[in-house]
């Protein structure tokens, strides 16, 4: 939703560098270029907003992991928080967690973090689990109500 809003603003703004460069490159009137971009940009923003709301209403969550390139890549798509927690637990098991340390960083979702901690402690009694609140850039990646889970195997 944030990215869709940024792209919409970039296309609709008459002072955007990309809009100025596009109208200059096409050798067309700048105001006409902006006005022709408005229907497309607003349509995309509306569709993105509706999709974002539907994902929230339907409880769709994405479980992902850090790739070797340093990006986030989806591992599982779940419907509902309980299935997401089960997917995280399954992923930890697949990654070979048996002993070590797990850190759960939540973005204003302490109850889910506590449920995940209980699940991990139940299935991996040798693992030390810590919970913390997301701050700064981490809260961007976790999003409102999301979590980041990191672990270290001993």
PDB file of C-alpha atoms in Angstrom:
ATOM      1  CA  UNK A   1       0.000   0.000   0.000  1.00  0.00           C
ATOM      2  CA  UNK A   2       2.843   2.387   0.817  1.00  0.00           C
ATOM      3  CA  UNK A   3       4.637   1.651  -2.433  1.00  0.00           C
ATOM      4  CA  UNK A   4       1.433   2.005  -4.450  1.00  0.00           C
ATOM      5  CA  UNK A   5       0.834   5.393  -2.839  1.00  0.00           C
ATOM      6  CA  UNK A   6       4.387   6.480  -3.597  1.00  0.00           C
ATOM      7  CA  UNK A   7       4.121   5.450  -7.256  1.00  0.00           C
ATOM      8  CA  UNK A   8       0.730   7.158  -7.581  1.00  0.00           C
ATOM      9  CA  UNK A   9       2.105  10.363  -6.079  1.00  0.00           C
ATOM     10  CA  UNK A  10       5.142  10.214  -8.317  1.00  0.00           C
ATOM     11  CA  UNK A  11       3.021   9.845 -11.475  1.00  0.00           C
ATOM     12  CA  UNK A  12       0.429  12.462 -10.475  1.00  0.00           C
ATOM     13  CA  UNK A  13       2.814  15.130  -9.223  1.00  0.00           C
ATOM     14  CA  UNK A  14       3.686  17.846 -11.733  1.00  0.00           C
ATOM     15  CA  UNK A  15       6.962  18.514  -9.884  1.00  0.00           C
ATOM     16  CA  UNK A  16       8.146  14.896  -9.900  1.00  0.00           C
ATOM     17  CA  UNK A  17      11.485  14.405 -11.615  1.00  0.00           C
ATOM     18  CA  UNK A  18      10.277  11.319 -13.501  1.00  0.00           C
ATOM     19  CA  UNK A  19       7.163  13.127 -14.738  1.00  0.00           C
ATOM     20  CA  UNK A  20       9.232  16.095 -15.919  1.00  0.00           C
ATOM     21  CA  UNK A  21      11.748  13.803 -17.653  1.00  0.00           C
ATOM     22  CA  UNK A  22       8.973  11.758 -19.314  1.00  0.00           C
ATOM     23  CA  UNK A  23       7.213  14.814 -20.718  1.00  0.00           C
ATOM     24  CA  UNK A  24      10.524  16.303 -21.858  1.00  0.00           C
ATOM     25  CA  UNK A  25      11.588  12.991 -23.445  1.00  0.00           C
ATOM     26  CA  UNK A  26       8.264  12.667 -25.260  1.00  0.00           C
ATOM     27  CA  UNK A  27       8.415  16.363 -26.268  1.00  0.00           C
ATOM     28  CA  UNK A  28       4.866  16.971 -25.090  1.00  0.00           C
ATOM     29  CA  UNK A  29       3.269  19.662 -22.964  1.00  0.00           C
ATOM     30  CA  UNK A  30       4.055  18.965 -19.310  1.00  0.00           C
ATOM     31  CA  UNK A  31       0.556  19.742 -17.996  1.00  0.00           C
ATOM     32  CA  UNK A  32      -1.040  17.525 -20.653  1.00  0.00           C
ATOM     33  CA  UNK A  33       1.313  14.703 -19.720  1.00  0.00           C
ATOM     34  CA  UNK A  34       0.361  14.967 -16.040  1.00  0.00           C
ATOM     35  CA  UNK A  35      -3.351  15.032 -16.864  1.00  0.00           C
ATOM     36  CA  UNK A  36      -3.043  11.895 -19.045  1.00  0.00           C
ATOM     37  CA  UNK A  37      -1.230  10.072 -16.229  1.00  0.00           C
ATOM     38  CA  UNK A  38      -3.933  10.783 -13.626  1.00  0.00           C
ATOM     39  CA  UNK A  39      -6.525   8.156 -14.678  1.00  0.00           C
ATOM     40  CA  UNK A  40      -3.914   5.380 -14.840  1.00  0.00           C
ATOM     41  CA  UNK A  41      -2.199   6.274 -11.583  1.00  0.00           C
ATOM     42  CA  UNK A  42      -5.454   6.718  -9.654  1.00  0.00           C
ATOM     43  CA  UNK A  43      -6.856   3.429 -11.029  1.00  0.00           C
ATOM     44  CA  UNK A  44      -3.754   1.561  -9.868  1.00  0.00           C
ATOM     45  CA  UNK A  45      -3.880   3.256  -6.455  1.00  0.00           C
ATOM     46  CA  UNK A  46      -7.546   2.310  -5.987  1.00  0.00           C
ATOM     47  CA  UNK A  47      -6.920  -1.315  -7.024  1.00  0.00           C
ATOM     48  CA  UNK A  48      -3.907  -1.529  -4.695  1.00  0.00           C
ATOM     49  CA  UNK A  49      -5.925  -0.074  -1.823  1.00  0.00           C
ATOM     50  CA  UNK A  50      -8.765  -2.547  -2.349  1.00  0.00           C
ATOM     51  CA  UNK A  51      -6.300  -5.453  -2.550  1.00  0.00           C
ATOM     52  CA  UNK A  52      -4.595  -4.285   0.654  1.00  0.00           C
ATOM     53  CA  UNK A  53      -7.945  -4.095   2.458  1.00  0.00           C
ATOM     54  CA  UNK A  54      -9.035  -7.529   1.191  1.00  0.00           C
ATOM     55  CA  UNK A  55      -5.781  -9.093   2.359  1.00  0.00           C
ATOM     56  CA  UNK A  56      -6.402  -7.613   5.809  1.00  0.00           C
ATOM     57  CA  UNK A  57     -10.055  -8.663   5.963  1.00  0.00           C
ATOM     58  CA  UNK A  58      -9.245 -12.188   4.752  1.00  0.00           C
ATOM     59  CA  UNK A  59      -6.322 -12.425   7.183  1.00  0.00           C
ATOM     60  CA  UNK A  60      -3.743 -13.255   4.518  1.00  0.00           C
ATOM     61  CA  UNK A  61      -0.214 -13.334   5.895  1.00  0.00           C
ATOM     62  CA  UNK A  62       3.079 -13.890   4.121  1.00  0.00           C
ATOM     63  CA  UNK A  63       5.806 -15.927   5.799  1.00  0.00           C
ATOM     64  CA  UNK A  64       9.200 -15.143   4.328  1.00  0.00           C
ATOM     65  CA  UNK A  65      12.912 -15.574   4.872  1.00  0.00           C
ATOM     66  CA  UNK A  66      16.056 -13.626   4.113  1.00  0.00           C
ATOM     67  CA  UNK A  67      17.668 -14.677   0.857  1.00  0.00           C
ATOM     68  CA  UNK A  68      21.407 -14.984   0.213  1.00  0.00           C
ATOM     69  CA  UNK A  69      21.174 -11.662  -1.677  1.00  0.00           C
ATOM     70  CA  UNK A  70      19.790  -9.901   1.414  1.00  0.00           C
ATOM     71  CA  UNK A  71      16.202  -9.595   0.189  1.00  0.00           C
ATOM     72  CA  UNK A  72      13.020 -10.984   1.694  1.00  0.00           C
ATOM     73  CA  UNK A  73      11.599 -13.921  -0.223  1.00  0.00           C
ATOM     74  CA  UNK A  74       8.207 -15.515   0.434  1.00  0.00           C
ATOM     75  CA  UNK A  75       8.240 -19.039   1.854  1.00  0.00           C
ATOM     76  CA  UNK A  76       4.568 -19.574   2.583  1.00  0.00           C
ATOM     77  CA  UNK A  77       1.252 -17.778   2.146  1.00  0.00           C
ATOM     78  CA  UNK A  78      -1.209 -18.385   4.965  1.00  0.00           C
ATOM     79  CA  UNK A  79      -4.737 -17.447   5.793  1.00  0.00           C
ATOM     80  CA  UNK A  80      -4.988 -16.374   9.417  1.00  0.00           C
ATOM     81  CA  UNK A  81      -2.544 -15.826  12.215  1.00  0.00           C
ATOM     82  CA  UNK A  82      -2.664 -19.374  13.626  1.00  0.00           C
ATOM     83  CA  UNK A  83      -1.681 -20.906  10.286  1.00  0.00           C
ATOM     84  CA  UNK A  84       1.086 -18.333   9.965  1.00  0.00           C
ATOM     85  CA  UNK A  85       2.474 -19.298  13.366  1.00  0.00           C
ATOM     86  CA  UNK A  86       2.325 -22.981  12.373  1.00  0.00           C
ATOM     87  CA  UNK A  87       4.170 -22.147   9.127  1.00  0.00           C
ATOM     88  CA  UNK A  88       6.905 -20.325  11.062  1.00  0.00           C
ATOM     89  CA  UNK A  89       7.253 -23.299  13.410  1.00  0.00           C
ATOM     90  CA  UNK A  90       7.446 -25.695  10.452  1.00  0.00           C
ATOM     91  CA  UNK A  91      10.068 -23.502   8.782  1.00  0.00           C
ATOM     92  CA  UNK A  92      12.196 -23.430  11.961  1.00  0.00           C
ATOM     93  CA  UNK A  93      12.013 -27.235  12.074  1.00  0.00           C
ATOM     94  CA  UNK A  94      13.009 -27.502   8.391  1.00  0.00           C
ATOM     95  CA  UNK A  95      15.966 -25.187   9.004  1.00  0.00           C
ATOM     96  CA  UNK A  96      17.233 -27.622  11.659  1.00  0.00           C
ATOM     97  CA  UNK A  97      16.505 -25.709  14.848  1.00  0.00           C
ATOM     98  CA  UNK A  98      16.837 -27.965  17.907  1.00  0.00           C
ATOM     99  CA  UNK A  99      18.881 -25.940  20.367  1.00  0.00           C
ATOM    100  CA  UNK A 100      19.959 -22.324  20.353  1.00  0.00           C
ATOM    101  CA  UNK A 101      18.289 -18.971  20.539  1.00  0.00           C
ATOM    102  CA  UNK A 102      15.248 -17.420  18.835  1.00  0.00           C
ATOM    103  CA  UNK A 103      14.436 -13.720  18.859  1.00  0.00           C
ATOM    104  CA  UNK A 104      10.933 -12.579  17.961  1.00  0.00           C
ATOM    105  CA  UNK A 105      10.526  -8.900  17.103  1.00  0.00           C
ATOM    106  CA  UNK A 106       6.895  -7.850  16.816  1.00  0.00           C
ATOM    107  CA  UNK A 107       5.344  -4.701  15.390  1.00  0.00           C
ATOM    108  CA  UNK A 108       2.541  -3.926  17.852  1.00  0.00           C
ATOM    109  CA  UNK A 109       1.483  -7.569  18.096  1.00  0.00           C
ATOM    110  CA  UNK A 110       2.677  -8.824  21.469  1.00  0.00           C
ATOM    111  CA  UNK A 111      -0.106 -11.460  21.802  1.00  0.00           C
ATOM    112  CA  UNK A 112       0.970 -13.228  18.586  1.00  0.00           C
ATOM    113  CA  UNK A 113       4.630 -13.030  19.628  1.00  0.00           C
ATOM    114  CA  UNK A 114       3.742 -14.620  22.970  1.00  0.00           C
ATOM    115  CA  UNK A 115       1.768 -17.393  21.219  1.00  0.00           C
ATOM    116  CA  UNK A 116       4.714 -18.080  18.919  1.00  0.00           C
ATOM    117  CA  UNK A 117       7.074 -18.145  21.899  1.00  0.00           C
ATOM    118  CA  UNK A 118       4.821 -20.701  23.620  1.00  0.00           C
ATOM    119  CA  UNK A 119       4.719 -22.874  20.478  1.00  0.00           C
ATOM    120  CA  UNK A 120       8.497 -22.749  20.062  1.00  0.00           C
ATOM    121  CA  UNK A 121       9.064 -23.531  23.745  1.00  0.00           C
ATOM    122  CA  UNK A 122       6.634 -26.459  23.511  1.00  0.00           C
ATOM    123  CA  UNK A 123       8.224 -27.988  20.391  1.00  0.00           C
ATOM    124  CA  UNK A 124      11.842 -27.000  21.080  1.00  0.00           C
ATOM    125  CA  UNK A 125      12.344 -27.031  24.880  1.00  0.00           C
ATOM    126  CA  UNK A 126      16.131 -26.530  24.546  1.00  0.00           C
ATOM    127  CA  UNK A 127      15.688 -23.204  22.735  1.00  0.00           C
ATOM    128  CA  UNK A 128      15.908 -19.841  24.507  1.00  0.00           C
ATOM    129  CA  UNK A 129      13.202 -17.502  23.130  1.00  0.00           C
ATOM    130  CA  UNK A 130      13.253 -13.710  23.557  1.00  0.00           C
ATOM    131  CA  UNK A 131      10.595 -11.183  22.528  1.00  0.00           C
ATOM    132  CA  UNK A 132      11.202  -7.524  21.673  1.00  0.00           C
ATOM    133  CA  UNK A 133       9.273  -4.727  19.984  1.00  0.00           C
ATOM    134  CA  UNK A 134      10.326  -3.675  16.461  1.00  0.00           C
ATOM    135  CA  UNK A 135      11.878  -0.259  16.175  1.00  0.00           C
ATOM    136  CA  UNK A 136      12.937   1.871  13.231  1.00  0.00           C
ATOM    137  CA  UNK A 137      13.455   0.157   9.885  1.00  0.00           C
ATOM    138  CA  UNK A 138      12.546  -3.260  11.326  1.00  0.00           C
ATOM    139  CA  UNK A 139       8.985  -2.031  11.883  1.00  0.00           C
ATOM    140  CA  UNK A 140       8.818  -1.276   8.133  1.00  0.00           C
ATOM    141  CA  UNK A 141       9.723  -4.880   7.273  1.00  0.00           C
ATOM    142  CA  UNK A 142       7.449  -6.398   9.920  1.00  0.00           C
ATOM    143  CA  UNK A 143       4.557  -4.050   9.096  1.00  0.00           C
ATOM    144  CA  UNK A 144       1.764  -3.290  11.531  1.00  0.00           C
ATOM    145  CA  UNK A 145       0.864  -6.481  13.377  1.00  0.00           C
ATOM    146  CA  UNK A 146       3.723  -8.478  11.854  1.00  0.00           C
ATOM    147  CA  UNK A 147       6.784 -10.156  13.277  1.00  0.00           C
ATOM    148  CA  UNK A 148      10.411 -10.791  12.402  1.00  0.00           C
ATOM    149  CA  UNK A 149      11.870 -14.049  13.706  1.00  0.00           C
ATOM    150  CA  UNK A 150      15.590 -14.741  13.813  1.00  0.00           C
ATOM    151  CA  UNK A 151      17.341 -17.761  15.212  1.00  0.00           C
ATOM    152  CA  UNK A 152      20.781 -19.055  16.001  1.00  0.00           C
ATOM    153  CA  UNK A 153      21.570 -22.755  16.232  1.00  0.00           C
ATOM    154  CA  UNK A 154      24.158 -23.919  18.782  1.00  0.00           C
TER     155      UNK A 154
END
